Coordinates of C-alpha atoms in Angstrom, one line a residue:
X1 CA -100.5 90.5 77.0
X2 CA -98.4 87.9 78.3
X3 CA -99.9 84.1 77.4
X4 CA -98.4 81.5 79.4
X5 CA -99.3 77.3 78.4
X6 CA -98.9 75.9 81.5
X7 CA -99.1 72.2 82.6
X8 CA -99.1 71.3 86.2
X9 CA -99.8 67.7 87.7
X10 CA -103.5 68.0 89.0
X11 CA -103.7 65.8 92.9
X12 CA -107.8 65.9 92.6
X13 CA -107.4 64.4 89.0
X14 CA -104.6 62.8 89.1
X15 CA -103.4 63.5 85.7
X16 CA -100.9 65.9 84.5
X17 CA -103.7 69.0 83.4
X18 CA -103.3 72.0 81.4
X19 CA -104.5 75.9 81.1
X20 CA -104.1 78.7 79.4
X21 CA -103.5 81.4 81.3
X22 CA -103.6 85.2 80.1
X23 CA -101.8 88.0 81.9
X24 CA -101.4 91.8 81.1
X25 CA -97.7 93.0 80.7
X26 CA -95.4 94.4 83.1
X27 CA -96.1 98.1 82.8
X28 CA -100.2 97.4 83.5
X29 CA -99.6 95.4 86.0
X30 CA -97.5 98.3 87.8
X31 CA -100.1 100.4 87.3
X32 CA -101.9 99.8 90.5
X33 CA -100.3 98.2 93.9
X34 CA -103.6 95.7 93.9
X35 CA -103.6 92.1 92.7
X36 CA -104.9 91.1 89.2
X37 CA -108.4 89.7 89.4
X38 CA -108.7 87.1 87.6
X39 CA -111.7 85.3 84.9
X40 CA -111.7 81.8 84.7
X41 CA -113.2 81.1 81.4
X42 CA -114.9 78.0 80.4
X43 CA -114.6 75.9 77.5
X44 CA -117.5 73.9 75.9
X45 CA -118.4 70.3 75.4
X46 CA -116.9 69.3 72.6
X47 CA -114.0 72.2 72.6
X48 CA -110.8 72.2 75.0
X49 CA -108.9 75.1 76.8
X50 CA -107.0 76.6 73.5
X51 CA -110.7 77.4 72.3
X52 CA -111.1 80.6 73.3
X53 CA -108.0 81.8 72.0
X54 CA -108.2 80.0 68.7
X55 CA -111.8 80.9 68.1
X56 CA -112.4 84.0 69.8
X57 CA -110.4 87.4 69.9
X58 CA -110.3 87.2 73.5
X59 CA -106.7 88.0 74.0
X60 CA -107.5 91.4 71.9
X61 CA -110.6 92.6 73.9
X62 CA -108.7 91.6 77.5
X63 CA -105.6 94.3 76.4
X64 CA -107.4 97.2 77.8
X65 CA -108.1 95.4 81.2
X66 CA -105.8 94.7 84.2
X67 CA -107.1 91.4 84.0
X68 CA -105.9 87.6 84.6
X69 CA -107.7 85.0 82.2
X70 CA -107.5 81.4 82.9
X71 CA -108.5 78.5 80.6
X72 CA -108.4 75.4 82.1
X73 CA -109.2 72.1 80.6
X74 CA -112.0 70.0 81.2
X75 CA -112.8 67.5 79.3
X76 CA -116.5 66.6 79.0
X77 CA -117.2 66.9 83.1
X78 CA -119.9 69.5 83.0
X79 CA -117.7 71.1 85.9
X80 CA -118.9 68.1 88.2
X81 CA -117.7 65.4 90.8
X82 CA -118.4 62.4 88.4
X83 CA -120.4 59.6 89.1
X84 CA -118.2 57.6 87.5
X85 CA -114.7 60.0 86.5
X86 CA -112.8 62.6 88.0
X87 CA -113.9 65.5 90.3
X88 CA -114.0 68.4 87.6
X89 CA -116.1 70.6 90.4
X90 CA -113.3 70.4 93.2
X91 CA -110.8 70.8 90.6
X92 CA -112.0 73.8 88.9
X93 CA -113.7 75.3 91.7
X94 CA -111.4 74.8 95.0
X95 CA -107.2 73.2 93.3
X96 CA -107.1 75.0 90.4
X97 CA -107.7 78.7 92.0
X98 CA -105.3 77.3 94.7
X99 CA -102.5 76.9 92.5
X100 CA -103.5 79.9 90.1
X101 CA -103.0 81.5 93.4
X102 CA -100.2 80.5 94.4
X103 CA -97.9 80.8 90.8
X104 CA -99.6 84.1 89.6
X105 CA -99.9 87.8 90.9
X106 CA -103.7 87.6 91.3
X107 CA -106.1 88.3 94.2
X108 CA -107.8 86.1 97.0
X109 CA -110.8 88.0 97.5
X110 CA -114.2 87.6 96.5
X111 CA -114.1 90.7 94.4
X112 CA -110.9 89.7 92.5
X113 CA -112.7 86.4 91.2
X114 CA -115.0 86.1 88.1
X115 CA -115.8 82.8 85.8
X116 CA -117.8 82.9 82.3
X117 CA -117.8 80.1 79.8
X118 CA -120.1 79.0 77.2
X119 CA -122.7 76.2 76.4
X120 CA -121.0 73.3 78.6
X121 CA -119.0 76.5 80.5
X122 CA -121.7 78.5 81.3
X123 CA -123.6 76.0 82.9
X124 CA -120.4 75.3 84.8
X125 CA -119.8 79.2 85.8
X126 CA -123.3 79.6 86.6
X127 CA -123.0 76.6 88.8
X128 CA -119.8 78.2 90.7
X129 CA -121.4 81.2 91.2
X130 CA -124.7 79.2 92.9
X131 CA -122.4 76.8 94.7
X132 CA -120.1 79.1 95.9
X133 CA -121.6 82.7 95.8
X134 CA -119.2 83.6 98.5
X135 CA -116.2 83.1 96.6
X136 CA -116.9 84.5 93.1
X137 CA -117.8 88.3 92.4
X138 CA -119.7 87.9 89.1
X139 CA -120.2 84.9 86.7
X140 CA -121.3 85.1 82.9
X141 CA -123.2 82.3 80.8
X142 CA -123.2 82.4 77.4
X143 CA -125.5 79.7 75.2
X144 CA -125.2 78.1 78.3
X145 CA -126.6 74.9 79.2
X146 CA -128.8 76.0 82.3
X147 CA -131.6 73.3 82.2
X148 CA -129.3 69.7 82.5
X149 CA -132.6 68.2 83.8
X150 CA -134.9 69.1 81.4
X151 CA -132.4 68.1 78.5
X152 CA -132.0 64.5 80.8
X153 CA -135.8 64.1 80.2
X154 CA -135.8 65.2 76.1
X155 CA -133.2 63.1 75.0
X156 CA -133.0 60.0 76.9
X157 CA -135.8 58.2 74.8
X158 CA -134.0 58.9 71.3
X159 CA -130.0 58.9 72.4
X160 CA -129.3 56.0 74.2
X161 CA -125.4 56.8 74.2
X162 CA -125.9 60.2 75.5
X163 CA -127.8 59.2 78.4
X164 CA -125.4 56.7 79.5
X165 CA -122.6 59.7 79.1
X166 CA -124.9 61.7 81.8
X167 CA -125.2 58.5 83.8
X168 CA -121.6 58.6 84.2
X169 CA -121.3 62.3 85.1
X170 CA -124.4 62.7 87.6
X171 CA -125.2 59.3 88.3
X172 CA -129.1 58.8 87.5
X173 CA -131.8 61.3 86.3
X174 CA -132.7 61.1 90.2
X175 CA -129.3 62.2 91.5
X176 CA -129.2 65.2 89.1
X177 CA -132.5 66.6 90.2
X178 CA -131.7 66.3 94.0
X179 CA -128.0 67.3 93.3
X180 CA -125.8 70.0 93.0
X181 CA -125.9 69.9 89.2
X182 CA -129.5 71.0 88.8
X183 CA -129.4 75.0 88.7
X184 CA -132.8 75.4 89.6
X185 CA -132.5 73.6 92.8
X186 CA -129.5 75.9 93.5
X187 CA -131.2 78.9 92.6
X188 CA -134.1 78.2 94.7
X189 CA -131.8 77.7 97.8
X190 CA -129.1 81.1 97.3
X191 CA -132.8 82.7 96.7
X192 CA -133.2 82.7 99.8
X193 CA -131.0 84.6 100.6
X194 CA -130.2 86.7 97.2
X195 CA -128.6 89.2 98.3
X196 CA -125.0 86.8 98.5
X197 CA -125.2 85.7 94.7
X198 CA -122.6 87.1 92.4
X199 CA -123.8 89.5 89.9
X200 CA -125.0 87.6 86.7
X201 CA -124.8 88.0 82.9
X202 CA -126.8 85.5 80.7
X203 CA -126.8 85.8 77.2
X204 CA -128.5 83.7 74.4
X205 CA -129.2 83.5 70.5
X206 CA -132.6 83.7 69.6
X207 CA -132.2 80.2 67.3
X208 CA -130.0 78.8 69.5
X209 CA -131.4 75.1 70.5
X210 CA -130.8 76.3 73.9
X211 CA -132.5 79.7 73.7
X212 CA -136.0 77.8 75.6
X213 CA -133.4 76.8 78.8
X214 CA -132.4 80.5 79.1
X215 CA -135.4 82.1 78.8
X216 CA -136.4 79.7 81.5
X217 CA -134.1 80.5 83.2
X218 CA -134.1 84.4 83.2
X219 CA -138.1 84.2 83.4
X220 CA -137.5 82.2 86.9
X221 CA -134.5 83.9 88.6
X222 CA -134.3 87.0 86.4
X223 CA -135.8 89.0 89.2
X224 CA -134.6 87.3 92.1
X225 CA -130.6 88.0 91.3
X226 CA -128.9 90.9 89.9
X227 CA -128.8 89.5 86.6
X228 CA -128.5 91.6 83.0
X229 CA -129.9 89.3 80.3
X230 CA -129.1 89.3 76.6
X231 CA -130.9 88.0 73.4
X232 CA -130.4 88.6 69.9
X233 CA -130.6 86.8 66.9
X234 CA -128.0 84.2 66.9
X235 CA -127.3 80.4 66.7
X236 CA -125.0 78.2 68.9
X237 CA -121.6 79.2 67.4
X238 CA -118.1 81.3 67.9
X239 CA -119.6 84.7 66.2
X240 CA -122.1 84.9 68.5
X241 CA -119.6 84.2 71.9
X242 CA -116.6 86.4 70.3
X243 CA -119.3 89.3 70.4
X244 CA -120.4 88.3 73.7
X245 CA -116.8 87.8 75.6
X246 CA -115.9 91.4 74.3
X247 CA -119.6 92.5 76.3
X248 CA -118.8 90.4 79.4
X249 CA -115.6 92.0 80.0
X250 CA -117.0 95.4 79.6
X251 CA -119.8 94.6 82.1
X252 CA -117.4 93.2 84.8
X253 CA -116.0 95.5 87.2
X254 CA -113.1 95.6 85.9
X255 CA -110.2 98.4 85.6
X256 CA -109.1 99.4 82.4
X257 CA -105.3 99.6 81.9
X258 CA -103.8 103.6 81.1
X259 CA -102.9 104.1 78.1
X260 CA -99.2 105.0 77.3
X261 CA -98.4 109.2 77.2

């Protein structure tokens, strides 16, 4: 694999940004005339974009694929156009695959774009995918955060500091529920009209404090979408997303690289 930290000034942020991008070598990528496709993989709340790498085996598991990952940075945005901060959504979903794009050999097409993350990052690539089920082939949430509105309503009585943190990513409680960072509103409209979601994997420890928003979530939409669901015993933590990522890129239509004669 060839890993490449690169830095490049952001104009939607307006801040120099960073990710970590992941790219086969030479002789895989001349094994086929098509582009790369290419993963963007999503960090957590309280991680950054060397996560993955530092936590995970990622790199390892993504040898055998003719594969692009990219690991942008994202601070604590839940992947949204903030209230009161940056736009995170039209950064990670619209400039950053324009200037992937443009520096890297990877494709343009629907079926050469994938995003994953965990907790934080799933709910972000599960919002992509809902958003924009036009532009992403397949999307992968593991522990993710897929109920923001129920865990609005459960903790703003007993963490004052927290709610003020959503406040300044969504707004209000109100703009959440009627906006674009409430899956369950999304769901309900791409339902509609299932047949354009991206393929979905969802994937949750059983004693994981989030385990009650996925199984919400699956019990809702589970049927509606082509979505494979996971659960096994498991808490909120690396082990169990180092044995997911390694799943998630076995389930994405994905070609494997030849191996050497």
């Amino acid at each position: 694999m060839i890993f490449t930290d690169f830095h490049f000034f952001s104009e939607v942020l307006g801040i120099q940004t960073a990710a970590y991008v992941l790219l086969p070598d030479e002789k895989v990528m001349k094994q086929s005339k098509e582009p790369l496709p290419v993963l963007y993989l999503l960090h957590g709340l309280s991680d950054d974009h060397t996560m993955w790498m530092r936590q995970t085996m990622v790199e390892q598991f993504a040898r055998q694929y003719r594969l692009c990952i990219v690991m942008p940075a994202a601070n604590r945005s839940f992947y949204m156009d903030m209230a009161h901060g940056a736009k995170y959504d039209t950064f990670i979903a619209e400039e950053l695959p324009r200037v992937i794009e443009t520096y890297f050999p990877v494709g343009r097409k629907r079926e050469h774009r994938f995003a994953a993350g965990l907790s934080m990052g799933g709910y972000g690539a599960m919002k992509l995918g809902l958003t924009r089920p036009g532009r992403y082939a397949a999307v992968a949430s593991l522990s993710g955060a897929l109920d923001m509105l129920g865990n609005y309503e459960r903790r703003k009585k007993i963490n004052p500091d927290y709610l003020a943190e959503m406040d300044d990513i969504y707004g209000s409680e109100k703009q959440l529920k009627n906006g674009k960072g409430n899956l369950n509103r999304l769901a309900d409209k791409l339902a509609k009209t299932p047949e354009k979601a991206p393929k979905m994997y969802v994937a949750c420890g059983t004693e994981d404090f989030l385990f009650a928003a996925n199984e919400g979530f699956h019990a809702r939409y589970g049927k509606v979408f082509d979505m494979e669901y996971h659960t096994e015993p498991g808490i909120h933590n690396w082990p169990f997303w180092n044995r997911h990522i390694e799943r998630v890129l076995a389930w994405l239509p994905l070609e494997k690289a030849k191996e050497e004669e």
